mmCIF file of C-alpha atoms in Angstrom:
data_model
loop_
_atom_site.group_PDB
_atom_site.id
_atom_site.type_symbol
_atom_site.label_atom_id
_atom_site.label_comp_id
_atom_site.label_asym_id
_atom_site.label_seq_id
_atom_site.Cartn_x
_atom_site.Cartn_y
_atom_site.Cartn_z
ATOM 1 C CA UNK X 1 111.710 26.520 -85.085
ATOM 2 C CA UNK X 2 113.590 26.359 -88.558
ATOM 3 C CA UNK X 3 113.279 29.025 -91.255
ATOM 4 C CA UNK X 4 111.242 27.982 -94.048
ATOM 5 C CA UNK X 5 114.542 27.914 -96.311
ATOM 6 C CA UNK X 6 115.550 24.998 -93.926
ATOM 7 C CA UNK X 7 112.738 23.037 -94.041
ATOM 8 C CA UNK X 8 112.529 23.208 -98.195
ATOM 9 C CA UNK X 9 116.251 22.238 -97.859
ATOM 10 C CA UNK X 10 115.932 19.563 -94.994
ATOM 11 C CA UNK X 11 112.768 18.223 -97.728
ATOM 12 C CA UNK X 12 115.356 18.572 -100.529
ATOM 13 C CA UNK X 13 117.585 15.732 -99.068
ATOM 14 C CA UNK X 14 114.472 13.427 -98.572
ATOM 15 C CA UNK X 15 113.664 13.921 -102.013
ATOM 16 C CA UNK X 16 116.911 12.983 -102.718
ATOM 17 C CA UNK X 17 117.262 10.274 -100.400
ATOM 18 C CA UNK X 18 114.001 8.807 -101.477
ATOM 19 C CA UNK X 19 113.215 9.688 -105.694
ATOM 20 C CA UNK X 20 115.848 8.726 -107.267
ATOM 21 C CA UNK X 21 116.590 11.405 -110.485
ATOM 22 C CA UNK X 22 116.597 8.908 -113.315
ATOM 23 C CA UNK X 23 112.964 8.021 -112.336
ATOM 24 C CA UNK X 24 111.509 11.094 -111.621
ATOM 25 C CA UNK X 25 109.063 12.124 -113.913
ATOM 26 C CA UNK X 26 110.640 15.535 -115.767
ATOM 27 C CA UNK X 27 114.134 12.847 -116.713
ATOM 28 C CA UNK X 28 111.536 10.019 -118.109
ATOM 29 C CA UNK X 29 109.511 12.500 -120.255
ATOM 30 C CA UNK X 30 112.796 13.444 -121.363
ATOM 31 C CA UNK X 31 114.242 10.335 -122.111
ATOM 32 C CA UNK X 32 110.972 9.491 -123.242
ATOM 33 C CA UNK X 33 111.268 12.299 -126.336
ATOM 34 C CA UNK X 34 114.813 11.608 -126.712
ATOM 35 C CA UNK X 35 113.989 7.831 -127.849
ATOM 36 C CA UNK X 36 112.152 8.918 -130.549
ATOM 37 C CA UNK X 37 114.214 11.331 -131.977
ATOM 38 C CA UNK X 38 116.553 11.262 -134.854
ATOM 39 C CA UNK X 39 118.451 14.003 -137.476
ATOM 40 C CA UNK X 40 115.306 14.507 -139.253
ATOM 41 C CA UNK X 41 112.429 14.408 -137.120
ATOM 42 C CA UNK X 42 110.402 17.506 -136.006
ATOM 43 C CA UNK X 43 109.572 18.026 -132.618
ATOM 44 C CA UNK X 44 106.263 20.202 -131.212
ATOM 45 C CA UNK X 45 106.582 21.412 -127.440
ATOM 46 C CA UNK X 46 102.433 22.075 -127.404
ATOM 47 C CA UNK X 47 101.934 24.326 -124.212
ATOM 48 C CA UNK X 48 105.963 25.199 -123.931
ATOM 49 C CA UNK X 49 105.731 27.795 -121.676
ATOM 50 C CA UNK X 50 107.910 31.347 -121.753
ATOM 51 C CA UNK X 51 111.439 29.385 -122.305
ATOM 52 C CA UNK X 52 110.062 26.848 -124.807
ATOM 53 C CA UNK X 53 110.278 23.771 -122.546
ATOM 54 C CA UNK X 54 111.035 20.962 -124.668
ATOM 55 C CA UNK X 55 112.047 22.761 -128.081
ATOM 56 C CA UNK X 56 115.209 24.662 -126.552
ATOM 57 C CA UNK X 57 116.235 21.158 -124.733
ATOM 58 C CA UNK X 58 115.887 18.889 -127.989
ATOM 59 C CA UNK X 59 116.395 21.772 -130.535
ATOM 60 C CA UNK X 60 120.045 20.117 -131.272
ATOM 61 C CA UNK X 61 118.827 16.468 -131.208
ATOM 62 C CA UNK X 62 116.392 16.988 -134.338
ATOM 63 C CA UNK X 63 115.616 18.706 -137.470
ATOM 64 C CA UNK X 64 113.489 21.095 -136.465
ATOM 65 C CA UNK X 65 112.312 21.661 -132.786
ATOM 66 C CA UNK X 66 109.232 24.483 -132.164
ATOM 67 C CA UNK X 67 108.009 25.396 -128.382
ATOM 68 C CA UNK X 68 103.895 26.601 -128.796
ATOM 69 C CA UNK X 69 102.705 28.619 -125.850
ATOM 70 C CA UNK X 70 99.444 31.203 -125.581
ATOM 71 C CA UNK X 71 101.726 32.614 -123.414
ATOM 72 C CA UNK X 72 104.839 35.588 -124.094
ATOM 73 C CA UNK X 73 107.392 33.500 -125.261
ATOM 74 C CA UNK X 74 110.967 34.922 -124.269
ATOM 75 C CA UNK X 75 113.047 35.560 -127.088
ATOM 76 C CA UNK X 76 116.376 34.926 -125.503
ATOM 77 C CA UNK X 77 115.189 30.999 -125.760
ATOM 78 C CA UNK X 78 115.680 30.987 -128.998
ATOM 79 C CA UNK X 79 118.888 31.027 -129.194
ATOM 80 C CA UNK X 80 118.954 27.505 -128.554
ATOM 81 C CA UNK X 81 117.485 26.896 -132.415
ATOM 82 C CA UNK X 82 114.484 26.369 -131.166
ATOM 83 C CA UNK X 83 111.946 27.953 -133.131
ATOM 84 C CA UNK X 84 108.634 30.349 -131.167
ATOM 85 C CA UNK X 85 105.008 30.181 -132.040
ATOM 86 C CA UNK X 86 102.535 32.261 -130.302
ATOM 87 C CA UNK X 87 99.285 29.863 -130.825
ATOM 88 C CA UNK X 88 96.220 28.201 -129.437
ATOM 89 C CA UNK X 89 96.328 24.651 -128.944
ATOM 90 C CA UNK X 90 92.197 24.214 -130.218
ATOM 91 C CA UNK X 91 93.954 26.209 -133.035
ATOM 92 C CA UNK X 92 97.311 25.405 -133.681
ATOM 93 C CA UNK X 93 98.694 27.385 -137.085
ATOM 94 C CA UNK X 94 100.944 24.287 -138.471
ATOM 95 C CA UNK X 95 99.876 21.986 -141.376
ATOM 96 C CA UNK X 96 98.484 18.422 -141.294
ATOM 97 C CA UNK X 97 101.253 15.856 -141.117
ATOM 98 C CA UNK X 98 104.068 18.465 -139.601
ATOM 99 C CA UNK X 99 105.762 16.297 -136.995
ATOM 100 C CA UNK X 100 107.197 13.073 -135.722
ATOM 101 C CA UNK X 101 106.958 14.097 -131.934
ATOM 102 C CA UNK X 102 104.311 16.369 -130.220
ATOM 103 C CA UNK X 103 105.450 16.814 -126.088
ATOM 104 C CA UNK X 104 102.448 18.636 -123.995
ATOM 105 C CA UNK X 105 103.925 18.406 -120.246
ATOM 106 C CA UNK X 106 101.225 19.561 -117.346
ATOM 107 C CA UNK X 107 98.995 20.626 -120.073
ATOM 108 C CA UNK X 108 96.238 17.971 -120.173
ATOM 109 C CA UNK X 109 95.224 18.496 -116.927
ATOM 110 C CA UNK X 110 94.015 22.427 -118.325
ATOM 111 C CA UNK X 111 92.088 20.946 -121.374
ATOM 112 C CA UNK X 112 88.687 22.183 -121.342
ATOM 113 C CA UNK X 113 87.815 20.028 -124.562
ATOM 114 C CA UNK X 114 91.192 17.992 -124.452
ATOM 115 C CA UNK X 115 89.048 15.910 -127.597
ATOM 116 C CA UNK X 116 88.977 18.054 -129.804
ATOM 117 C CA UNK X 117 92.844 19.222 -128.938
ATOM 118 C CA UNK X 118 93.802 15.541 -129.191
ATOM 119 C CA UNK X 119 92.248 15.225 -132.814
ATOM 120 C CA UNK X 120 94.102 18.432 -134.098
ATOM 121 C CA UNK X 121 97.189 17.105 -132.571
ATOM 122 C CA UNK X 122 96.633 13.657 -134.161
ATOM 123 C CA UNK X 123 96.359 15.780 -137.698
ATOM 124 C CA UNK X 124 99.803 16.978 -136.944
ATOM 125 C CA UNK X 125 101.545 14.430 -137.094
ATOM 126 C CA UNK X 126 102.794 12.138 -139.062
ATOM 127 C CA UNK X 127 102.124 8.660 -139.485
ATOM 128 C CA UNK X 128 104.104 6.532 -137.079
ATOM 129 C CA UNK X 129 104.356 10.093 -134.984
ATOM 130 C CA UNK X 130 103.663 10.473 -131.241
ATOM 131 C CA UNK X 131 102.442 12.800 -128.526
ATOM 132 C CA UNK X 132 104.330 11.522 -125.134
ATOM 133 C CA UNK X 133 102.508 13.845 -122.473
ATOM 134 C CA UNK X 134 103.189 13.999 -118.572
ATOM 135 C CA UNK X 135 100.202 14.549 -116.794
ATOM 136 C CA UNK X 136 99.289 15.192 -113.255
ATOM 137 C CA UNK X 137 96.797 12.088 -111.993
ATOM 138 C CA UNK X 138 93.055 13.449 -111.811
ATOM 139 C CA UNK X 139 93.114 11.566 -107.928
ATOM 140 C CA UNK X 140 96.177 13.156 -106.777
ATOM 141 C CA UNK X 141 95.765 14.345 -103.093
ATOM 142 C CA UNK X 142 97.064 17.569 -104.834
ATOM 143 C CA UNK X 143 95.210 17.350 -107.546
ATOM 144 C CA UNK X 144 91.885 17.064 -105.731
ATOM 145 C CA UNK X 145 92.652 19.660 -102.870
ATOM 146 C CA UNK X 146 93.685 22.228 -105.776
ATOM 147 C CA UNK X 147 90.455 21.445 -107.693
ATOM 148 C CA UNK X 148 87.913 22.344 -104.263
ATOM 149 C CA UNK X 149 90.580 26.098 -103.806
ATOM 150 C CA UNK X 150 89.657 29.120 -105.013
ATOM 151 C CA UNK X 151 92.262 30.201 -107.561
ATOM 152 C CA UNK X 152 93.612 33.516 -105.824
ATOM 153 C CA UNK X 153 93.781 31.020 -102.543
ATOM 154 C CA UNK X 154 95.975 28.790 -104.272
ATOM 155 C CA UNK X 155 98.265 31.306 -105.738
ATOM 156 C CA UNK X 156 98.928 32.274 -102.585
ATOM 157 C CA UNK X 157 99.731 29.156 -101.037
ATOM 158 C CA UNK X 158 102.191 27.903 -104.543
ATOM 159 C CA UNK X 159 104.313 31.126 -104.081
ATOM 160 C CA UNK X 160 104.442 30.204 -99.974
ATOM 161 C CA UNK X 161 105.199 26.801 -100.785
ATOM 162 C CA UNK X 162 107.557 27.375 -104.024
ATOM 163 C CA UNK X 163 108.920 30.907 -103.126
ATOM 164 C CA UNK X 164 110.278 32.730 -106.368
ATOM 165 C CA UNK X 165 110.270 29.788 -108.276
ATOM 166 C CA UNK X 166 106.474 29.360 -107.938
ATOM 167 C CA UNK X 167 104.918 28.640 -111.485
ATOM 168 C CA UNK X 168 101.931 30.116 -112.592
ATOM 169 C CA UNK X 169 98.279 28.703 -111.814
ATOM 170 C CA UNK X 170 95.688 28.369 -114.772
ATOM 171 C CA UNK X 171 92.481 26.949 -114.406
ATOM 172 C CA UNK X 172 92.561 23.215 -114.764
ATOM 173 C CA UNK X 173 89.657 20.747 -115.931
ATOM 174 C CA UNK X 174 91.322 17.052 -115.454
ATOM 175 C CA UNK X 175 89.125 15.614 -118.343
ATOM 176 C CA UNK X 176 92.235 14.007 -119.694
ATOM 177 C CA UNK X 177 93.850 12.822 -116.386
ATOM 178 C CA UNK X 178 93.686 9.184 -115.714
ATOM 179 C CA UNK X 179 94.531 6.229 -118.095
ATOM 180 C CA UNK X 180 90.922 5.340 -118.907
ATOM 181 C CA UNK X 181 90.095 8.599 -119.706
ATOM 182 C CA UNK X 182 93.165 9.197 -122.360
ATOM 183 C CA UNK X 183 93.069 5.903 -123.715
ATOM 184 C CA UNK X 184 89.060 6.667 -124.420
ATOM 185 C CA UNK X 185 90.261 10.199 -125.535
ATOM 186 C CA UNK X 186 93.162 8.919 -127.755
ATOM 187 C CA UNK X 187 91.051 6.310 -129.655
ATOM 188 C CA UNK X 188 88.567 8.974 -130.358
ATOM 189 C CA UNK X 189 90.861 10.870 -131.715
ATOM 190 C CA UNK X 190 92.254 7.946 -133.610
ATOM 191 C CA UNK X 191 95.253 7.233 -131.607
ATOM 192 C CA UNK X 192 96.596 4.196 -129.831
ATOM 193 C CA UNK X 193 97.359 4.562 -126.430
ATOM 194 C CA UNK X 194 101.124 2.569 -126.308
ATOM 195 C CA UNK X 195 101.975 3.593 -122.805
ATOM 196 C CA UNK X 196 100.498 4.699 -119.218
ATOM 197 C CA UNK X 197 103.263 4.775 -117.068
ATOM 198 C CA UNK X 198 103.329 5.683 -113.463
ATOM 199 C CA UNK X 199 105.874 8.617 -112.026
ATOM 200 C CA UNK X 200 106.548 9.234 -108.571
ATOM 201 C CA UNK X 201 107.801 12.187 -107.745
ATOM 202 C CA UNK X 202 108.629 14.004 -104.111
ATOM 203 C CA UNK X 203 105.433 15.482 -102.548
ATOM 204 C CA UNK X 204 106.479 19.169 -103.212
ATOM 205 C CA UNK X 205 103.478 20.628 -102.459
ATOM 206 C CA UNK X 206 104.078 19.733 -98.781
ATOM 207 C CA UNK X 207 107.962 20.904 -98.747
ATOM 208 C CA UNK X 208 107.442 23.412 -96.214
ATOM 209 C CA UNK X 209 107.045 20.620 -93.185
ATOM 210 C CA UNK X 210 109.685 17.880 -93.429
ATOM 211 C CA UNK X 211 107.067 15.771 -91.524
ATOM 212 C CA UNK X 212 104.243 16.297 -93.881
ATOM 213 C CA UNK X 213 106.719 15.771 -96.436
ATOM 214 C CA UNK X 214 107.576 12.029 -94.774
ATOM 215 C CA UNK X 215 103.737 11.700 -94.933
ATOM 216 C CA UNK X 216 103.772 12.501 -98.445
ATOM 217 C CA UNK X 217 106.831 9.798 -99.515
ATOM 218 C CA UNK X 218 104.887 7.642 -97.274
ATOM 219 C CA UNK X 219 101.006 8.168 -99.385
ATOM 220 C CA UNK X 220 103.664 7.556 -102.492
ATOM 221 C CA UNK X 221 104.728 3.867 -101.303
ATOM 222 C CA UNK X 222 101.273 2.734 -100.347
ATOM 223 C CA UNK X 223 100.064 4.010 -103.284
ATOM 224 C CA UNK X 224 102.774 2.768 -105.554
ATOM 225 C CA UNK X 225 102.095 -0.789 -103.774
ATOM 226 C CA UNK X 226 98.853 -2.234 -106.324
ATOM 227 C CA UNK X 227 98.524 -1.741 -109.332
ATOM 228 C CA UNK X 228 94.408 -0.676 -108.500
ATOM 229 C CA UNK X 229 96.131 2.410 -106.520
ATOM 230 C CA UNK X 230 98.550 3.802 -108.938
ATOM 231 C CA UNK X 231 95.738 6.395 -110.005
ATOM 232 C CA UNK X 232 96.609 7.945 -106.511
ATOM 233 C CA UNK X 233 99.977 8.892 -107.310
ATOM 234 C CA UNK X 234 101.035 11.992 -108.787
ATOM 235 C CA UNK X 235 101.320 11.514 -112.568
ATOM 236 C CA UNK X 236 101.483 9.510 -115.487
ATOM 237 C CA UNK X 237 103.831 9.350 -118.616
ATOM 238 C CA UNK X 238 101.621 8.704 -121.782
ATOM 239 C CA UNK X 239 102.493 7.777 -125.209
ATOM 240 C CA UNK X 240 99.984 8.111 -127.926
ATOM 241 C CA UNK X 241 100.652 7.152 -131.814
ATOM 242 C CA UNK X 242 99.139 7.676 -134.837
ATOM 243 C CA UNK X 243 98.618 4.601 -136.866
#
């Protein structure tokens, strides 16, 4: 039987064989961001995490680029030009009107009143700004499985599936998780909803069997096949604006 260092790596070339990088879902938020840049625009990363996510990768692509985490934030990330914020996001500590661009990636999904968050967000920015959030589906097989788990059951099972590179596990709500549900959340807020984009991406929950891991490419394509499925799949790229 193969080590489990062989099986991630014999699931590694699937992925690769199968998910293209340019549409995987971390390259389209990016691109996604990048689009709507420009010298002068200012750039949130709401839910950054330690190495300010966003902010230290755009930091040289905009005016002024801040990474917002309840989190430690490390300081060595800021050498990028990124700026650090320790904050809440029910509570964020930055006037009305502040940015052009607001990125929140895998944060929806741990939003236990992702209204109320939306509507401080929307008083953020500025007019013609956006929020362009990755989010995990709400019907994900993974989503739904890690929902029914105990927490300490599935921190055990992310660092056996992810090894050291195994990301930390806060509780998660999935109120703002599916397209209905943001677009309904957005207007609320008073937001438009501009985009709800689908984005595959390898089943890497399951990369310690290469044959669950065909299973899982294979879930993607029948899900990916109607358009009344694509709630299935793992997660959408959303684009809100502010009128």
């Amino acid at each position: 039987m193969k080590s489990l260092p062989q099986r991630r790596a014999a699931c590694s070339r699937l992925a690769e064989r199968h998910y293209p990088k340019a549409s995987r879902r971390d390259q389209r938020l990016r691109m996604a961001v990048l689009s709507r840049l420009g010298p002068q625009a200012a750039l949130l990363d709401a839910g950054c995490g330690p190495w300010l996510g966003h902010a230290r990768m755009h930091a040289g692509e905009c005016r002024l680029a801040v990474g917002m985490d309840r989190e430690p934030l490390r300081p060595e990330a800021r050498a990028s030009g990124a700026r650090a914020v320790r904050g809440d996001l029910a509570a964020p500590p930055f006037a009305g009107r502040s940015f052009d661009v607001i990125v929140m990636r895998s944060v929806m999904e741990h939003l236990a009143d992702p209204e109320e968050v939306l509507r401080r967000m929307a008083g953020m920015l500025r007019p013609g700004g956006v929020i362009v959030a990755l989010a995990p589906s709400r019907w994900y097989y993974a989503s739904l499985v890690g929902r029914a788990m105990p927490e300490a059951i599935a921190r055990r099972i992310l660092r056996f599936v992810f090894g050291e590179t195994v990301y930390d596990n806060f509780p998660t709500y999935y109120r703002a998780n599916t397209p209905r549900a943001v677009a309904r959340l957005a207007r609320a807020a008073g937001l438009e909803m501009s985009e709800a984009a689908v984005c595959p991406h390898p089943p890497d929950y399951l990369k310690f069997s290469p044959l669950l891991f065909r299973l899982g490419i294979a879930y993607d394509r029948a899900a990916g096949a109607w358009s009344a499925t694509h709630v299935l799949q793992a997660s959408f790229l959303y684009v809100l604006r502010k009128p």
